[in-house]
Amino acid sequence: MYYSSGNYEAFARPRKPEGVDDKSAWFVGAGLGNMACAVFMIRDGRMSGDRITILEELKLPGGALDGIEYPHKGFVIRGGREMEDHMECLWDLFRSVPSLEVEDASVLDEFYWLNKDDPNYSLCRVTEKQGQDAHTDKLFGLSDKAQKEIVAVILATRQQMEDKRIDEVFTREFLDSNFWLYWRTMFAFEEWHSALEMKLYLHRFMHHIGGLPDLSALKFTKYNQYESLVLPMYRWLLDQGVTFRFEHTVTDVQFDFQDGRTQATRIDWVTGDGAEGGVDLGPDDLCLVTIGSLTENSDDGDQHTPAVIKDGPAPAWDLWKRIAAKSDDFGRPEVFCGDIDKTKWESATVTTVDERIPAYIERIAQRDPFSGKVVTGGIVTARDSSWLMSWTVNRQPHFKAQKPDEVVVWVYGLFVETPGDFVKKPMQECTGEEITQEWLYHLGVPVDEIPELAATGAKCVPVMMPYVTAFFMPRAAGDRPQVVPEGSVNFAFIGQFAETTRDCIFTTEYSVRTAMEAAYQLLGIDRGVPEVFNSTYDVRYLLKATTRLRDGAAVDLPGPNFLKGRLLDKLDNSQMGVLLTDFGLIPEHAGTVARERADDAIE
């Protein structure tokens, strides 16, 4: 397997791998990563779909990419997926999956046209004082010290950031800035999370630094992620003859270790009715396992019932623990799943049932929620919320089954153990109705109207997720296994807890990238895996990000004016000077102006 970039590799069709007709593939989990890997095996590896079986604990595919309507509860989305232009593996996947909405178009075509016609951006990113615009003016508010801390993290090696917390490499000057507010609420970072992941995110999204304040960096699907992404891929795989076995909980994978060669030899499972089973694997039977899970043991409450924290047996994590016990090369799951208090947060899906609440949404979003177009343009964060509550309204309808007068809203809080501002209870103890009350308070609904409006104007389903940020826990090399461990004959690990150093986690792209790497290595597919977009190595993006981090302020060169003038004159006549001027780091004709001021001072 190798990495590549450019159209030459992007449009090449690989030759059929030798021996692929003799191979079969067994997948543990029907999430995005495994489904993507199956697509790559069929499309690029020419494996027949009827030789692929996908085992899934749940009754439907998609994993964390969800969206469902529960009878008597309402619509539920546990989380949303923010996407951008340069998710190279993701778009490589969906260019080949037919749209269910648009005739003679792929999912990528549909997504591309939608976001061209209706580009995403926010008109109000932060509120305070019960729904008032916080007027952050798209500024980061980073002091010189905070800017230097960001640069230090970017320049540090990966090893220097291992096993460190964010609050160990950044001071309060950074953590009190608008930049950190935008960043943490967009990506769900806590101060105790991994400094290494923070570094990787800064590198990965260097080209989108300027889009943080108004979320113009982001793109979204037409509907929830299940209907827009999972269903088209599921239908395509079924059409190719792929077998899905739902309500199959895989309990263990057996391996044979001999002379530096490791082969998966058996998959054991339990079905929904309690029957034990499994399949024996030979060297041509491929085993691909999604390890860990951010949505494992999620619990749904309802309008009158809080969601609970389920800290008991967790099948996905228990499976990885059993696998990891067999070899040091299979990772250390306890690093990620061992402290639920640091990996949990709660989301809630609010469905409005008439036009009263949407009027308050429109006041903040400055867009009509019923227009069918972008509404909030991403999350709105209530800066003074004790829960650090954020909420978003995507294009409506967000579910095809919505009624015309319904709006689906996604709400989440990072501080679930802190009492609220209107509801004097921690979010994790609140019913759907109480979470709605707290949200309405920060939406600006008059206090005396909140209880009645929360009871009759909406229904809410809270969801507690004990492991939702498990992959952000401080880690070191070896805590995550390689996608294809050294010596593997027939198996690979896929998903957010498999290690590919080329990308950062908590993205759809990461799951698909691990899937592509697994398929290409196990089948010997002779085509490059798309390289991560190289904005962190492009001087233009670096200069643009530098300007943006300084809120547009030019660099103040030290020293006397006559020396500044001579230095800037030199820059004026160079390509570097053109770049620095174009990106606002030095004013246009700054050298001439500085020299004239120096001459005036001398006279």
Tab-separated table of N, CA and C in Angstrom, residues 119-180:
chain	number	residue	atom	x	y	z
A	119	PRO	N	-24.729	27.194	0.114
A	119	PRO	CA	-23.503	27.092	0.916
A	119	PRO	C	-23.747	27.359	2.386
A	120	ASN	N	-22.960	26.674	3.206
A	120	ASN	CA	-23.149	26.756	4.653
A	120	ASN	C	-22.352	27.899	5.269
A	121	TYR	N	-22.981	28.672	6.122
A	121	TYR	CA	-22.284	29.624	6.985
A	121	TYR	C	-23.260	30.082	8.053
A	122	SER	N	-22.694	30.498	9.172
A	122	SER	CA	-23.492	30.900	10.327
A	122	SER	C	-23.616	32.413	10.396
A	123	LEU	N	-24.795	32.882	10.781
A	123	LEU	CA	-25.008	34.315	11.001
A	123	LEU	C	-24.977	34.674	12.479
A	124	CYS	N	-24.960	33.651	13.340
A	124	CYS	CA	-24.836	33.883	14.784
A	124	CYS	C	-24.220	32.648	15.403
A	125	ARG	N	-22.934	32.716	15.677
A	125	ARG	CA	-22.214	31.542	16.188
A	125	ARG	C	-22.299	31.419	17.708
A	126	VAL	N	-22.365	32.564	18.438
A	126	VAL	CA	-22.322	32.541	19.901
A	126	VAL	C	-23.376	33.492	20.457
A	127	THR	N	-24.107	33.011	21.473
A	127	THR	CA	-25.068	33.862	22.160
A	127	THR	C	-24.703	33.959	23.642
A	128	GLU	N	-25.355	34.887	24.317
A	128	GLU	CA	-25.229	35.043	25.759
A	128	GLU	C	-26.468	35.787	26.256
A	129	LYS	N	-26.642	35.836	27.558
A	129	LYS	CA	-27.735	36.596	28.163
A	129	LYS	C	-29.083	36.237	27.544
A	130	GLN	N	-29.385	34.954	27.538
A	130	GLN	CA	-30.677	34.431	27.080
A	130	GLN	C	-30.964	34.773	25.616
A	131	GLY	N	-30.066	34.298	24.772
A	131	GLY	CA	-30.315	34.361	23.338
A	131	GLY	C	-29.869	35.618	22.635
A	132	GLN	N	-29.126	36.478	23.316
A	132	GLN	CA	-28.610	37.677	22.667
A	132	GLN	C	-27.307	37.351	21.942
A	133	ASP	N	-27.121	37.942	20.767
A	133	ASP	CA	-25.872	37.748	20.025
A	133	ASP	C	-24.704	38.220	20.890
A	134	ALA	N	-23.690	37.364	21.042
A	134	ALA	CA	-22.549	37.701	21.897
A	134	ALA	C	-21.583	38.671	21.223
A	135	HIS	N	-21.792	38.942	19.938
A	135	HIS	CA	-20.964	39.897	19.195
A	135	HIS	C	-19.471	39.594	19.352
A	136	THR	N	-19.123	38.348	19.064
A	136	THR	CA	-17.698	37.997	19.043
A	136	THR	C	-17.007	38.570	17.809
A	137	ASP	N	-17.823	39.047	16.843
A	137	ASP	CA	-17.306	39.728	15.645
A	137	ASP	C	-16.308	38.871	14.869
A	138	LYS	N	-16.474	37.560	14.965
A	138	LYS	CA	-15.619	36.601	14.252
A	138	LYS	C	-14.149	36.705	14.655
A	139	LEU	N	-13.891	37.280	15.816
A	139	LEU	CA	-12.512	37.440	16.285
A	139	LEU	C	-12.117	36.286	17.194
A	140	PHE	N	-10.846	35.923	17.147
A	140	PHE	CA	-10.337	34.845	17.989
A	140	PHE	C	-9.921	35.338	19.366
A	141	GLY	N	-9.501	36.597	19.457
A	141	GLY	CA	-9.127	37.155	20.755
A	141	GLY	C	-7.926	36.487	21.389
A	142	LEU	N	-6.961	36.091	20.569
A	142	LEU	CA	-5.768	35.412	21.076
A	142	LEU	C	-4.677	36.418	21.410
A	143	SER	N	-4.191	36.384	22.624
A	143	SER	CA	-3.061	37.232	23.006
A	143	SER	C	-1.802	36.747	22.297
A	144	ASP	N	-0.737	37.553	22.342
A	144	ASP	CA	0.532	37.132	21.751
A	144	ASP	C	1.018	35.832	22.391
A	145	LYS	N	0.832	35.710	23.696
A	145	LYS	CA	1.259	34.500	24.388
A	145	LYS	C	0.468	33.287	23.906
A	146	ALA	N	-0.851	33.452	23.746
A	146	ALA	CA	-1.691	32.346	23.288
A	146	ALA	C	-1.329	31.948	21.864
A	147	GLN	N	-1.029	32.939	21.012
A	147	GLN	CA	-0.609	32.625	19.640
A	147	GLN	C	0.687	31.821	19.637
A	148	LYS	N	1.612	32.186	20.509
A	148	LYS	CA	2.880	31.460	20.592
A	148	LYS	C	2.667	30.039	21.092
A	149	GLU	N	1.684	29.847	21.966
A	149	GLU	CA	1.386	28.499	22.456
A	149	GLU	C	0.865	27.613	21.320
A	150	ILE	N	0.034	28.184	20.446
A	150	ILE	CA	-0.453	27.422	19.291
A	150	ILE	C	0.705	27.035	18.389
A	151	VAL	N	1.583	27.991	18.107
A	151	VAL	CA	2.740	27.721	17.251
A	151	VAL	C	3.619	26.639	17.872
A	152	ALA	N	3.814	26.698	19.182
A	152	ALA	CA	4.653	25.701	19.861
A	152	ALA	C	4.070	24.298	19.722
A	153	VAL	N	2.757	24.181	19.827
A	153	VAL	CA	2.115	22.869	19.674
A	153	VAL	C	2.247	22.376	18.234
A	154	ILE	N	2.090	23.257	17.284
A	154	ILE	CA	2.223	22.866	15.875
A	154	ILE	C	3.644	22.395	15.572
A	155	LEU	N	4.649	23.084	16.133
A	155	LEU	CA	6.044	22.753	15.846
A	155	LEU	C	6.547	21.563	16.657
A	156	ALA	N	5.845	21.201	17.706
A	156	ALA	CA	6.281	20.078	18.545
A	156	ALA	C	6.199	18.761	17.774
A	157	THR	N	6.990	17.793	18.191
A	157	THR	CA	6.891	16.462	17.605
A	157	THR	C	5.689	15.728	18.203
A	158	ARG	N	5.264	14.683	17.540
A	158	ARG	CA	4.169	13.863	18.080
A	158	ARG	C	4.557	13.307	19.448
A	159	GLN	N	5.817	12.867	19.563
A	159	GLN	CA	6.271	12.261	20.816
A	159	GLN	C	6.182	13.245	21.975
A	160	GLN	N	6.431	14.527	21.708
A	160	GLN	CA	6.378	15.535	22.771
A	160	GLN	C	4.950	15.783	23.268
A	161	MET	N	3.970	15.439	22.464
A	161	MET	CA	2.563	15.648	22.839
A	161	MET	C	1.904	14.388	23.393
A	162	GLU	N	2.583	13.264	23.351
A	162	GLU	CA	1.983	12.017	23.817
A	162	GLU	C	1.681	12.062	25.318
A	163	ASP	N	0.553	11.498	25.689
A	163	ASP	CA	0.134	11.374	27.091
A	163	ASP	C	0.028	12.719	27.811
A	164	LYS	N	-0.157	13.794	27.060
A	164	LYS	CA	-0.340	15.114	27.672
A	164	LYS	C	-1.761	15.600	27.446
A	165	ARG	N	-2.259	16.359	28.430
A	165	ARG	CA	-3.573	16.974	28.344
A	165	ARG	C	-3.455	18.333	27.667
A	166	ILE	N	-4.574	18.800	27.117
A	166	ILE	CA	-4.592	20.116	26.488
A	166	ILE	C	-4.227	21.200	27.485
A	167	ASP	N	-4.735	21.097	28.723
A	167	ASP	CA	-4.434	22.148	29.700
A	167	ASP	C	-3.017	22.054	30.262
A	168	GLU	N	-2.232	21.082	29.786
A	168	GLU	CA	-0.816	21.018	30.148
A	168	GLU	C	0.072	21.724	29.128
A	169	VAL	N	-0.476	22.047	27.965
A	169	VAL	CA	0.324	22.733	26.942
A	169	VAL	C	-0.238	24.110	26.606
A	170	PHE	N	-1.438	24.425	27.105
A	170	PHE	CA	-2.027	25.746	26.908
A	170	PHE	C	-2.366	26.359	28.265
A	171	THR	N	-2.148	27.670	28.403
A	171	THR	CA	-2.465	28.390	29.638
A	171	THR	C	-3.873	28.988	29.540
A	172	ARG	N	-4.285	29.663	30.603
A	172	ARG	CA	-5.613	30.271	30.634
A	172	ARG	C	-5.762	31.321	29.546
A	173	GLU	N	-4.682	31.974	29.136
A	173	GLU	CA	-4.811	32.994	28.089
A	173	GLU	C	-5.363	32.397	26.805
A	174	PHE	N	-4.984	31.167	26.521
A	174	PHE	CA	-5.550	30.475	25.364
A	174	PHE	C	-6.936	29.930	25.690
A	175	LEU	N	-7.083	29.280	26.835
A	175	LEU	CA	-8.328	28.598	27.178
A	175	LEU	C	-9.482	29.559	27.447
A	176	ASP	N	-9.191	30.835	27.660
A	176	ASP	CA	-10.236	31.840	27.845
A	176	ASP	C	-10.563	32.602	26.561
A	177	SER	N	-9.954	32.216	25.449
A	177	SER	CA	-10.123	32.949	24.186
A	177	SER	C	-11.365	32.494	23.418
A	178	ASN	N	-11.800	33.340	22.497
A	178	ASN	CA	-12.872	32.940	21.595
A	178	ASN	C	-12.451	31.743	20.749
A	179	PHE	N	-11.175	31.693	20.382
A	179	PHE	CA	-10.690	30.583	19.552
A	179	PHE	C	-11.009	29.247	20.219
A	180	TRP	N	-10.683	29.124	21.497
A	180	TRP	CA	-10.932	27.874	22.204
A	180	TRP	C	-12.430	27.609	22.323
